[in-house]
Coordinates of C-alpha atoms in Angstrom, one line a residue:
X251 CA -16.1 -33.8 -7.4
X252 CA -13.5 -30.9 -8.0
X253 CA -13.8 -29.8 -11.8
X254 CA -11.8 -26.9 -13.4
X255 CA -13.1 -23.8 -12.0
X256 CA -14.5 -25.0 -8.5
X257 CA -14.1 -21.8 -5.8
X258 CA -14.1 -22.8 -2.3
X259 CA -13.1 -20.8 0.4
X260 CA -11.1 -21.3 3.3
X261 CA -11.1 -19.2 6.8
X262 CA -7.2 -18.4 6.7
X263 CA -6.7 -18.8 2.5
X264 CA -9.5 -17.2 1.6
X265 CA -10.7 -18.4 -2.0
X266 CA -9.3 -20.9 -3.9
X267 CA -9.5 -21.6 -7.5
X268 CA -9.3 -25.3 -8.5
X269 CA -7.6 -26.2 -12.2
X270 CA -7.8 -30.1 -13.1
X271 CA -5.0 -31.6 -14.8
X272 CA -5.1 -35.0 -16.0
X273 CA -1.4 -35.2 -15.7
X274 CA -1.4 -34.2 -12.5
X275 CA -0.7 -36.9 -9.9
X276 CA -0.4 -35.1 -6.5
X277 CA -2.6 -31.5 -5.4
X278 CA 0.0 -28.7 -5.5
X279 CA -1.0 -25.1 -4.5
X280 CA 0.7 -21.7 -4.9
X281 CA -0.9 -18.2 -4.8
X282 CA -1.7 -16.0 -8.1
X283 CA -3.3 -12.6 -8.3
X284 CA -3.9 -13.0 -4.9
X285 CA -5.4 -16.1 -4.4
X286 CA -4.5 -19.2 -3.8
X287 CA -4.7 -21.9 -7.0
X288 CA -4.7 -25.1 -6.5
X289 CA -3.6 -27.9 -9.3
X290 CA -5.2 -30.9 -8.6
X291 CA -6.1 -34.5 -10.4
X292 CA -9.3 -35.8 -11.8
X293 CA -11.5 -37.3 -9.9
X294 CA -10.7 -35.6 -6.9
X295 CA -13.6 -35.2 -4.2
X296 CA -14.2 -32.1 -2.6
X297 CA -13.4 -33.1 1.5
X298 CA -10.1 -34.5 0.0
X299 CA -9.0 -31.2 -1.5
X300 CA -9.7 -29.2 1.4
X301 CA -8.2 -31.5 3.4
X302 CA -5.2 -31.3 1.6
X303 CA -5.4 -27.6 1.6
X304 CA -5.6 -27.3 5.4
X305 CA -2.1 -29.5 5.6
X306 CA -0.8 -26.7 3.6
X307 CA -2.0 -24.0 5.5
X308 CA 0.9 -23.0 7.1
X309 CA 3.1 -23.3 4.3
X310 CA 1.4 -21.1 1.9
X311 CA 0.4 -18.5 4.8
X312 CA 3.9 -18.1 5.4
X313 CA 4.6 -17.3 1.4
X314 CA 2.0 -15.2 0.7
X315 CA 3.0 -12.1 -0.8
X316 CA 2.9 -8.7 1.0
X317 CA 0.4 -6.9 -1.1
X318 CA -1.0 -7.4 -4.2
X319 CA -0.8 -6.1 -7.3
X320 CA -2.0 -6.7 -10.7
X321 CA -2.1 -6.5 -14.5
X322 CA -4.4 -3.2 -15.4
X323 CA -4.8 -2.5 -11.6
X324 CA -5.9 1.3 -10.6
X325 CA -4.6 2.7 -7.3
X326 CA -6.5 5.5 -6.6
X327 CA -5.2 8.1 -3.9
X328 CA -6.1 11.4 -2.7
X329 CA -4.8 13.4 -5.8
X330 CA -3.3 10.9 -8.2
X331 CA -3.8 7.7 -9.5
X332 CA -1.4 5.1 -10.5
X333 CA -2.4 2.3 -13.0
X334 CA 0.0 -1.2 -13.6
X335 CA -0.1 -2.4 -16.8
X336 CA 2.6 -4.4 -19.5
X337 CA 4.9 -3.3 -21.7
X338 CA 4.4 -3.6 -25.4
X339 CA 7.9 -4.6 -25.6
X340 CA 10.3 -6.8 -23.6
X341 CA 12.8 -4.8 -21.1
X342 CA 13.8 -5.7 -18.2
X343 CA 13.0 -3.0 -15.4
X344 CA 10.3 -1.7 -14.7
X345 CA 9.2 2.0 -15.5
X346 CA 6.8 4.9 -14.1
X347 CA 5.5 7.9 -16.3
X348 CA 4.7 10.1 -13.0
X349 CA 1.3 12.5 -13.6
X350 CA -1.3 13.2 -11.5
X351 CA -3.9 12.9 -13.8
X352 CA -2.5 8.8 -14.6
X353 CA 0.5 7.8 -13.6
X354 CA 1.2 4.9 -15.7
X355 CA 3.8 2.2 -14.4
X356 CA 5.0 -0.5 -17.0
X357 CA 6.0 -4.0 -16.2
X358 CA 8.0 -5.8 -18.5
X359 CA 5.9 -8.3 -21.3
X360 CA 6.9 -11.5 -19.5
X361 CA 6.3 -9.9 -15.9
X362 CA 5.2 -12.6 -13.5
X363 CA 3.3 -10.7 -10.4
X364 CA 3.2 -14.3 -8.3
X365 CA 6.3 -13.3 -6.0
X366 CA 8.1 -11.1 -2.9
X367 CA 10.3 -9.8 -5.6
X368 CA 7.8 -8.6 -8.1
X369 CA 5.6 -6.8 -5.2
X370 CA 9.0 -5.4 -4.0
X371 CA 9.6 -4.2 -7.2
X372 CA 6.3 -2.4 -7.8
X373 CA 6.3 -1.0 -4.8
X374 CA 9.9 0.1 -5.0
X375 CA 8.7 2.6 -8.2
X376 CA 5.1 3.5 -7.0
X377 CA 7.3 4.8 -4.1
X378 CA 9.5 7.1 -6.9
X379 CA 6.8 8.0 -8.6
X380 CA 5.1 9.5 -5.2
X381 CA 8.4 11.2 -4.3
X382 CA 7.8 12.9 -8.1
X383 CA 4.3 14.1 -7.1
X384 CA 4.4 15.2 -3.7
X385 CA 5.2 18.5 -3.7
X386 CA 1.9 19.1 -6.2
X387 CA 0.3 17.0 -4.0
X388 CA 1.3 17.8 -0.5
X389 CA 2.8 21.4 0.2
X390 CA -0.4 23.3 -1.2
X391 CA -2.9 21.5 1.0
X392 CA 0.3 22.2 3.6
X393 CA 0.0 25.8 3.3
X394 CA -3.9 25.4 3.1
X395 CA -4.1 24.2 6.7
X396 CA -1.2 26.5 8.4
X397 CA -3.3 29.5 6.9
X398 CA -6.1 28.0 8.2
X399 CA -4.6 27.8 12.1
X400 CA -3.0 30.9 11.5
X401 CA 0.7 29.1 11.6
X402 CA 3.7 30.2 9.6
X403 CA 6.2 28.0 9.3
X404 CA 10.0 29.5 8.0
X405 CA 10.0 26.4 5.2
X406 CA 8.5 23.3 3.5
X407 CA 10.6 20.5 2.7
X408 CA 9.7 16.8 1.3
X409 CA 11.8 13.9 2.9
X410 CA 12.0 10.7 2.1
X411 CA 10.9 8.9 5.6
X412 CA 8.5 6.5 5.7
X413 CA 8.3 5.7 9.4
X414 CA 8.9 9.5 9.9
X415 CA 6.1 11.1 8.1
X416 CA 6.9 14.3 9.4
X417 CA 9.4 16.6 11.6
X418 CA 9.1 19.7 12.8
X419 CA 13.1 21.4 13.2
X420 CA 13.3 24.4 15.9
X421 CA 14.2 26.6 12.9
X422 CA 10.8 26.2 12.0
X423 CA 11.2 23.9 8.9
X424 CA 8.6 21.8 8.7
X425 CA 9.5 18.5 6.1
X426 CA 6.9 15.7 5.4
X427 CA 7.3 12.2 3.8
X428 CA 6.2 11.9 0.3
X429 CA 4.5 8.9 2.0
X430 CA 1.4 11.3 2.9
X431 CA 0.8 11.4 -0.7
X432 CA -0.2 7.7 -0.3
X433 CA -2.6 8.7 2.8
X434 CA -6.2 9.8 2.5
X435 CA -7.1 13.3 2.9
X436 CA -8.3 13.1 6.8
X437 CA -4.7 11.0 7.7
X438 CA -2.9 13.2 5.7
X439 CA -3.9 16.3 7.1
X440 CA -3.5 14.7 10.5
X441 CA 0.1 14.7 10.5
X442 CA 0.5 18.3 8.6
X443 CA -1.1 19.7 11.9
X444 CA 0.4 17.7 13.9
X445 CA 3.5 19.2 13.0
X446 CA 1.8 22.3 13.1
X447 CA 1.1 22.0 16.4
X448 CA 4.9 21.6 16.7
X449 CA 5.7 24.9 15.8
X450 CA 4.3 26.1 19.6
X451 CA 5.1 22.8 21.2
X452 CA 8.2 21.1 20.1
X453 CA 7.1 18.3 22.5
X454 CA 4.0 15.7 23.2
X455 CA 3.1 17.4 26.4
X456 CA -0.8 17.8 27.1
X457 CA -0.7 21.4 25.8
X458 CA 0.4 20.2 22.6
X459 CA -2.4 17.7 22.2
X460 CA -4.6 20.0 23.3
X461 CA -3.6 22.5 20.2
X462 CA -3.0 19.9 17.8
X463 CA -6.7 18.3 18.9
X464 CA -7.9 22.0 18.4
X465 CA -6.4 22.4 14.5
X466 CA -8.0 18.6 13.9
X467 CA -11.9 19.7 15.3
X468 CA -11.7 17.3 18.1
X469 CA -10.0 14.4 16.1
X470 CA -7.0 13.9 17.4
X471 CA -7.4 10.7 19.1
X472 CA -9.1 9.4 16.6
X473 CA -6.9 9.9 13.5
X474 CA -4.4 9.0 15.5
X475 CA -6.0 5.3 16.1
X476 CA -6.9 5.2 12.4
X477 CA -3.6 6.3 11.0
X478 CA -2.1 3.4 13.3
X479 CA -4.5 1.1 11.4
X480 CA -4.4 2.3 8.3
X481 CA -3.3 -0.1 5.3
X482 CA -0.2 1.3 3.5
X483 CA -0.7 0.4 -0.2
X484 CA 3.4 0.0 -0.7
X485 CA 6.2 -1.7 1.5
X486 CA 7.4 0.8 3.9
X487 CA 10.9 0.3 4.6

């Protein structure tokens, strides 16, 4: 029997958290803090909720948000750390207090996190508040590694790409997204010599590979395939 409380979970839904209401007359399911919460009746035996949790499979797949973030949640990156928490007071937008010691983004009071909207939202101002940071964060490791491969780029700039993380112009500018400030340390240095690598090469011939492999220690390849993989902690646009 299903009381309030009960955890069970699913291949595709992961777990889900069962709350008994004895007005309830029909199972209804939605997700929540990222996981799925399922309203159900009394009396309700435990093959007939999953069974009604498999019919709505598909349904709740299909509306489950993007990422997830929550009340008091700590983001920690490579250099700064963001934490989400509310308000003490109602307003309506939401607000970021950029620092790389804490950077502290408010909600408002009533702030529901249960939606496309709200995770949009959030990651709309982490986003901002990255852009604020990133030249603390980015251009001195920047400068670190072109001393390092004995490079000297004319310029650093920070853009605002996010599918572009980094160009490399035949002035020899090089601008990276504020994005890398979202990357770990390996990834991140990954595309700073990669565009490096451009300053010899401005193409992806097998002598630029070869030079950019050379500046990564034999990585290439593999930060490549891990950057590809890798699990962006906002929406990129």
């Amino acid at each position: 029997m299903i009381t309030t409380g009960t955890e069970i979970t699913l291949r595709e839904l992961g777990p889900v958290y069962f709350v008994v209401r004895n007005s309830s007359r029909h199972i209804s399911a939605r997700w929540r803090g990222g996981k799925v919460v399922c309203s159900v009746p009394p009396h309700l035996t435990r093959d007939l909720a999953v069974q009604a949790l498999e019919s709505m499979t598909d349904r709740l797949m299909k509306s489950r948000p993007l990422i997830v973030y929550r009340e008091n949640q700590v983001l920690e990156f490579d250099g700064w750390k963001a934490q989400i928490v509310r308000a003490d007071a109602e307003r309506r937008h939401i607000i970021a207090y950029p620092s790389s010691e804490m950077t502290v983004i408010e909600v408002p009071s009533s702030f529901c996190f249960d939606s496309e909207n709200a995770c949009r939202r959030i990651s709309s101002v982490l986003c901002m508040a990255a852009h604020a940071l990133a030249p603390k964060i980015i251009i001195p490791r920047a400068r670190e590694l072109a001393e390092t491969v004995g490079r000297k780029p004319v310029g650093w700039k920070i853009s605002r790409g996010h599918r572009t993380l980094g160009t490399c112009a035949h002035t020899g500018i090089i601008s990276l997204s504020y994005m890398l400030a979202f990357l770990p340390a390996t990834l991140r240095d990954f595309v700073i010599c990669h565009e490096l690598a451009h300053l010899s090469e401005m193409n992806h011939s097998e002598r630029f590979h070869k030079l950019c492999d050379s500046y990564l220690g034999g990585r290439e390849q593999e930060l490549a395939a891990e950057l590809k993989r890798f699990s962006w902690p906002v929406l990129k646009k």
